[in-house]
Amino acid sequence: MATELFGIDFRIGYGLIVALVVGQLVTWGVHRLLTWSANLDERPPGKRVPGSVTGTFERLLTFALVASQFPEFQNVVLAWLAAKLAANWQRDEPTGKAGAQQEYRTRALIAVMSGIVSVSFGYLGGRIAAH
């Protein structure tokens, strides 16, 4: 695959496609698969930040840090994932149904696993852009 045409380097574009487009599709699929395998229903719409927004942010963050060869980028990415998990870990959801706490913790762990998949595509896209 050509990375240059008329003096224009396309590696950043290729990296962004991998990080944002491919990353969104694969992360969405993994999240759906994990949700399905845990026998969980989709959450009803409500007042929350959509997962696609936080996923895009974390992939862009990881892409930018890796593409710019930021030293110790992994500490920033791990801090982001920890903050994302901590923001929701002990929150009680007012569902009123039996097993709500277990379901909530399962959803939180699925979110962490999906976040790891998401930042992996940000990393891969950043590596493509950096080389």
JSON list of C-alpha atoms in Angstrom, two decimals:
[
{"chain": "A", "resi": 1, "resn": "MET", "atom": "CA", "xyz": [0.00, 0.00, 0.00]},
{"chain": "A", "resi": 2, "resn": "ALA", "atom": "CA", "xyz": [1.43, 3.37, -0.98]},
{"chain": "A", "resi": 3, "resn": "THR", "atom": "CA", "xyz": [1.96, 5.78, 1.87]},
{"chain": "A", "resi": 4, "resn": "GLU", "atom": "CA", "xyz": [2.88, 8.79, -0.23]},
{"chain": "A", "resi": 5, "resn": "LEU", "atom": "CA", "xyz": [1.38, 10.47, -3.30]},
{"chain": "A", "resi": 6, "resn": "PHE", "atom": "CA", "xyz": [2.65, 13.75, -4.72]},
{"chain": "A", "resi": 7, "resn": "GLY", "atom": "CA", "xyz": [4.66, 14.30, -1.55]},
{"chain": "A", "resi": 8, "resn": "ILE", "atom": "CA", "xyz": [1.62, 13.85, 0.74]},
{"chain": "A", "resi": 9, "resn": "ASP", "atom": "CA", "xyz": [2.05, 11.22, 3.46]},
{"chain": "A", "resi": 10, "resn": "PHE", "atom": "CA", "xyz": [-1.11, 9.20, 4.06]},
{"chain": "A", "resi": 11, "resn": "ARG", "atom": "CA", "xyz": [0.04, 7.25, 7.12]},
{"chain": "A", "resi": 12, "resn": "ILE", "atom": "CA", "xyz": [-1.86, 9.55, 9.47]},
{"chain": "A", "resi": 13, "resn": "GLY", "atom": "CA", "xyz": [-5.03, 9.03, 7.46]},
{"chain": "A", "resi": 14, "resn": "TYR", "atom": "CA", "xyz": [-4.56, 5.26, 7.42]},
{"chain": "A", "resi": 15, "resn": "GLY", "atom": "CA", "xyz": [-3.93, 5.31, 11.15]},
{"chain": "A", "resi": 16, "resn": "LEU", "atom": "CA", "xyz": [-7.05, 7.39, 11.80]},
{"chain": "A", "resi": 17, "resn": "ILE", "atom": "CA", "xyz": [-9.16, 5.00, 9.73]},
{"chain": "A", "resi": 18, "resn": "VAL", "atom": "CA", "xyz": [-7.86, 2.05, 11.75]},
{"chain": "A", "resi": 19, "resn": "ALA", "atom": "CA", "xyz": [-8.27, 3.87, 15.08]},
{"chain": "A", "resi": 20, "resn": "LEU", "atom": "CA", "xyz": [-11.67, 5.44, 14.49]},
{"chain": "A", "resi": 21, "resn": "VAL", "atom": "CA", "xyz": [-13.57, 3.44, 11.88]},
{"chain": "A", "resi": 22, "resn": "VAL", "atom": "CA", "xyz": [-12.23, -0.09, 12.34]},
{"chain": "A", "resi": 23, "resn": "GLY", "atom": "CA", "xyz": [-11.86, 0.47, 16.07]},
{"chain": "A", "resi": 24, "resn": "GLN", "atom": "CA", "xyz": [-15.48, 1.63, 16.41]},
{"chain": "A", "resi": 25, "resn": "LEU", "atom": "CA", "xyz": [-16.84, -1.34, 14.48]},
{"chain": "A", "resi": 26, "resn": "VAL", "atom": "CA", "xyz": [-14.76, -3.99, 16.26]},
{"chain": "A", "resi": 27, "resn": "THR", "atom": "CA", "xyz": [-15.31, -2.47, 19.71]},
{"chain": "A", "resi": 28, "resn": "TRP", "atom": "CA", "xyz": [-19.06, -2.26, 19.08]},
{"chain": "A", "resi": 29, "resn": "GLY", "atom": "CA", "xyz": [-19.07, -5.92, 18.01]},
{"chain": "A", "resi": 30, "resn": "VAL", "atom": "CA", "xyz": [-17.05, -7.06, 21.02]},
{"chain": "A", "resi": 31, "resn": "HIS", "atom": "CA", "xyz": [-19.29, -5.08, 23.38]},
{"chain": "A", "resi": 32, "resn": "ARG", "atom": "CA", "xyz": [-22.43, -6.57, 21.82]},
{"chain": "A", "resi": 33, "resn": "LEU", "atom": "CA", "xyz": [-20.95, -10.07, 22.00]},
{"chain": "A", "resi": 34, "resn": "LEU", "atom": "CA", "xyz": [-20.00, -9.70, 25.67]},
{"chain": "A", "resi": 35, "resn": "THR", "atom": "CA", "xyz": [-23.40, -8.21, 26.53]},
{"chain": "A", "resi": 36, "resn": "TRP", "atom": "CA", "xyz": [-25.15, -11.05, 24.70]},
{"chain": "A", "resi": 37, "resn": "SER", "atom": "CA", "xyz": [-22.98, -13.75, 26.32]},
{"chain": "A", "resi": 38, "resn": "ALA", "atom": "CA", "xyz": [-23.76, -12.34, 29.77]},
{"chain": "A", "resi": 39, "resn": "ASN", "atom": "CA", "xyz": [-27.51, -12.50, 28.95]},
{"chain": "A", "resi": 40, "resn": "LEU", "atom": "CA", "xyz": [-27.95, -8.78, 29.46]},
{"chain": "A", "resi": 41, "resn": "ASP", "atom": "CA", "xyz": [-30.48, -6.64, 27.65]},
{"chain": "A", "resi": 42, "resn": "GLU", "atom": "CA", "xyz": [-29.60, -3.35, 26.05]},
{"chain": "A", "resi": 43, "resn": "ARG", "atom": "CA", "xyz": [-29.88, -0.44, 28.43]},
{"chain": "A", "resi": 44, "resn": "PRO", "atom": "CA", "xyz": [-32.84, 1.85, 27.86]},
{"chain": "A", "resi": 45, "resn": "PRO", "atom": "CA", "xyz": [-31.95, 5.35, 26.66]},
{"chain": "A", "resi": 46, "resn": "GLY", "atom": "CA", "xyz": [-31.31, 7.74, 29.49]},
{"chain": "A", "resi": 47, "resn": "LYS", "atom": "CA", "xyz": [-29.14, 10.54, 30.73]},
{"chain": "A", "resi": 48, "resn": "ARG", "atom": "CA", "xyz": [-25.67, 9.16, 30.12]},
{"chain": "A", "resi": 49, "resn": "VAL", "atom": "CA", "xyz": [-22.77, 9.73, 27.81]},
{"chain": "A", "resi": 50, "resn": "PRO", "atom": "CA", "xyz": [-23.04, 7.23, 24.93]},
{"chain": "A", "resi": 51, "resn": "GLY", "atom": "CA", "xyz": [-20.33, 4.60, 24.78]},
{"chain": "A", "resi": 52, "resn": "SER", "atom": "CA", "xyz": [-19.50, 5.63, 21.23]},
{"chain": "A", "resi": 53, "resn": "VAL", "atom": "CA", "xyz": [-18.53, 9.10, 22.47]},
{"chain": "A", "resi": 54, "resn": "THR", "atom": "CA", "xyz": [-16.22, 7.87, 25.22]},
{"chain": "A", "resi": 55, "resn": "GLY", "atom": "CA", "xyz": [-14.82, 5.21, 22.90]},
{"chain": "A", "resi": 56, "resn": "THR", "atom": "CA", "xyz": [-14.02, 7.78, 20.22]},
{"chain": "A", "resi": 57, "resn": "PHE", "atom": "CA", "xyz": [-12.36, 9.97, 22.83]},
{"chain": "A", "resi": 58, "resn": "GLU", "atom": "CA", "xyz": [-10.18, 7.18, 24.19]},
{"chain": "A", "resi": 59, "resn": "ARG", "atom": "CA", "xyz": [-9.17, 6.01, 20.71]},
{"chain": "A", "resi": 60, "resn": "LEU", "atom": "CA", "xyz": [-8.29, 9.56, 19.64]},
{"chain": "A", "resi": 61, "resn": "LEU", "atom": "CA", "xyz": [-6.35, 10.12, 22.88]},
{"chain": "A", "resi": 62, "resn": "THR", "atom": "CA", "xyz": [-4.38, 6.91, 22.44]},
{"chain": "A", "resi": 63, "resn": "PHE", "atom": "CA", "xyz": [-3.84, 7.59, 18.73]},
{"chain": "A", "resi": 64, "resn": "ALA", "atom": "CA", "xyz": [-2.50, 11.09, 19.38]},
{"chain": "A", "resi": 65, "resn": "LEU", "atom": "CA", "xyz": [-0.19, 9.97, 22.18]},
{"chain": "A", "resi": 66, "resn": "VAL", "atom": "CA", "xyz": [1.24, 7.05, 20.23]},
{"chain": "A", "resi": 67, "resn": "ALA", "atom": "CA", "xyz": [1.51, 8.89, 16.89]},
{"chain": "A", "resi": 68, "resn": "SER", "atom": "CA", "xyz": [3.36, 11.77, 18.56]},
{"chain": "A", "resi": 69, "resn": "GLN", "atom": "CA", "xyz": [5.60, 9.23, 20.34]},
{"chain": "A", "resi": 70, "resn": "PHE", "atom": "CA", "xyz": [4.70, 10.67, 23.73]},
{"chain": "A", "resi": 71, "resn": "PRO", "atom": "CA", "xyz": [6.93, 9.02, 26.35]},
{"chain": "A", "resi": 72, "resn": "GLU", "atom": "CA", "xyz": [5.05, 6.99, 28.93]},
{"chain": "A", "resi": 73, "resn": "PHE", "atom": "CA", "xyz": [1.81, 7.21, 26.91]},
{"chain": "A", "resi": 74, "resn": "GLN", "atom": "CA", "xyz": [0.61, 4.01, 28.56]},
{"chain": "A", "resi": 75, "resn": "ASN", "atom": "CA", "xyz": [0.38, 5.77, 31.95]},
{"chain": "A", "resi": 76, "resn": "VAL", "atom": "CA", "xyz": [-2.02, 8.34, 30.50]},
{"chain": "A", "resi": 77, "resn": "VAL", "atom": "CA", "xyz": [-4.15, 5.66, 28.85]},
{"chain": "A", "resi": 78, "resn": "LEU", "atom": "CA", "xyz": [-4.25, 3.54, 32.02]},
{"chain": "A", "resi": 79, "resn": "ALA", "atom": "CA", "xyz": [-5.18, 6.62, 34.06]},
{"chain": "A", "resi": 80, "resn": "TRP", "atom": "CA", "xyz": [-8.05, 7.27, 31.65]},
{"chain": "A", "resi": 81, "resn": "LEU", "atom": "CA", "xyz": [-9.34, 3.68, 31.91]},
{"chain": "A", "resi": 82, "resn": "ALA", "atom": "CA", "xyz": [-9.04, 3.78, 35.71]},
{"chain": "A", "resi": 83, "resn": "ALA", "atom": "CA", "xyz": [-10.90, 7.09, 35.90]},
{"chain": "A", "resi": 84, "resn": "LYS", "atom": "CA", "xyz": [-13.62, 5.75, 33.61]},
{"chain": "A", "resi": 85, "resn": "LEU", "atom": "CA", "xyz": [-14.06, 2.70, 35.80]},
{"chain": "A", "resi": 86, "resn": "ALA", "atom": "CA", "xyz": [-13.88, 4.63, 39.08]},
{"chain": "A", "resi": 87, "resn": "ALA", "atom": "CA", "xyz": [-16.49, 7.14, 37.93]},
{"chain": "A", "resi": 88, "resn": "ASN", "atom": "CA", "xyz": [-19.11, 4.39, 37.79]},
{"chain": "A", "resi": 89, "resn": "TRP", "atom": "CA", "xyz": [-17.91, 1.63, 40.09]},
{"chain": "A", "resi": 90, "resn": "GLN", "atom": "CA", "xyz": [-19.88, 2.21, 43.30]},
{"chain": "A", "resi": 91, "resn": "ARG", "atom": "CA", "xyz": [-22.87, 3.94, 41.78]},
{"chain": "A", "resi": 92, "resn": "ASP", "atom": "CA", "xyz": [-26.21, 2.36, 42.63]},
{"chain": "A", "resi": 93, "resn": "GLU", "atom": "CA", "xyz": [-28.64, 2.11, 39.79]},
{"chain": "A", "resi": 94, "resn": "PRO", "atom": "CA", "xyz": [-32.26, 2.54, 40.88]},
{"chain": "A", "resi": 95, "resn": "THR", "atom": "CA", "xyz": [-33.67, -0.48, 39.05]},
{"chain": "A", "resi": 96, "resn": "GLY", "atom": "CA", "xyz": [-35.53, -2.13, 41.92]},
{"chain": "A", "resi": 97, "resn": "LYS", "atom": "CA", "xyz": [-35.06, -5.61, 40.47]},
{"chain": "A", "resi": 98, "resn": "ALA", "atom": "CA", "xyz": [-33.36, -8.58, 42.08]},
{"chain": "A", "resi": 99, "resn": "GLY", "atom": "CA", "xyz": [-29.71, -9.02, 41.10]},
{"chain": "A", "resi": 100, "resn": "ALA", "atom": "CA", "xyz": [-29.35, -5.40, 40.00]},
{"chain": "A", "resi": 101, "resn": "GLN", "atom": "CA", "xyz": [-25.99, -4.99, 41.74]},
{"chain": "A", "resi": 102, "resn": "GLN", "atom": "CA", "xyz": [-24.54, -8.09, 40.06]},
{"chain": "A", "resi": 103, "resn": "GLU", "atom": "CA", "xyz": [-25.84, -6.93, 36.68]},
{"chain": "A", "resi": 104, "resn": "TYR", "atom": "CA", "xyz": [-24.33, -3.51, 37.24]},
{"chain": "A", "resi": 105, "resn": "ARG", "atom": "CA", "xyz": [-20.90, -4.95, 38.09]},
{"chain": "A", "resi": 106, "resn": "THR", "atom": "CA", "xyz": [-21.06, -7.23, 35.06]},
{"chain": "A", "resi": 107, "resn": "ARG", "atom": "CA", "xyz": [-21.82, -4.21, 32.86]},
{"chain": "A", "resi": 108, "resn": "ALA", "atom": "CA", "xyz": [-18.90, -2.32, 34.43]},
{"chain": "A", "resi": 109, "resn": "LEU", "atom": "CA", "xyz": [-16.49, -5.17, 33.67]},
{"chain": "A", "resi": 110, "resn": "ILE", "atom": "CA", "xyz": [-17.82, -5.41, 30.11]},
{"chain": "A", "resi": 111, "resn": "ALA", "atom": "CA", "xyz": [-17.17, -1.66, 29.77]},
{"chain": "A", "resi": 112, "resn": "VAL", "atom": "CA", "xyz": [-13.57, -2.15, 30.92]},
{"chain": "A", "resi": 113, "resn": "MET", "atom": "CA", "xyz": [-13.01, -5.02, 28.49]},
{"chain": "A", "resi": 114, "resn": "SER", "atom": "CA", "xyz": [-14.54, -2.98, 25.66]},
{"chain": "A", "resi": 115, "resn": "GLY", "atom": "CA", "xyz": [-12.34, -0.02, 26.66]},
{"chain": "A", "resi": 116, "resn": "ILE", "atom": "CA", "xyz": [-9.22, -2.17, 26.39]},
{"chain": "A", "resi": 117, "resn": "VAL", "atom": "CA", "xyz": [-10.25, -3.28, 22.90]},
{"chain": "A", "resi": 118, "resn": "SER", "atom": "CA", "xyz": [-10.97, 0.34, 22.03]},
{"chain": "A", "resi": 119, "resn": "VAL", "atom": "CA", "xyz": [-7.61, 1.75, 23.14]},
{"chain": "A", "resi": 120, "resn": "SER", "atom": "CA", "xyz": [-5.86, -1.15, 21.39]},
{"chain": "A", "resi": 121, "resn": "PHE", "atom": "CA", "xyz": [-7.17, 0.17, 18.07]},
{"chain": "A", "resi": 122, "resn": "GLY", "atom": "CA", "xyz": [-6.09, 3.68, 19.04]},
{"chain": "A", "resi": 123, "resn": "TYR", "atom": "CA", "xyz": [-2.63, 2.26, 19.70]},
{"chain": "A", "resi": 124, "resn": "LEU", "atom": "CA", "xyz": [-2.54, 0.35, 16.42]},
{"chain": "A", "resi": 125, "resn": "GLY", "atom": "CA", "xyz": [-3.66, 3.43, 14.47]},
{"chain": "A", "resi": 126, "resn": "GLY", "atom": "CA", "xyz": [-1.03, 5.55, 16.24]},
{"chain": "A", "resi": 127, "resn": "ARG", "atom": "CA", "xyz": [1.69, 3.04, 15.38]},
{"chain": "A", "resi": 128, "resn": "ILE", "atom": "CA", "xyz": [0.64, 3.13, 11.72]},
{"chain": "A", "resi": 129, "resn": "ALA", "atom": "CA", "xyz": [0.75, 6.94, 11.74]},
{"chain": "A", "resi": 130, "resn": "ALA", "atom": "CA", "xyz": [4.11, 7.09, 13.51]},
{"chain": "A", "resi": 131, "resn": "HIS", "atom": "CA", "xyz": [5.96, 4.81, 11.07]}
]
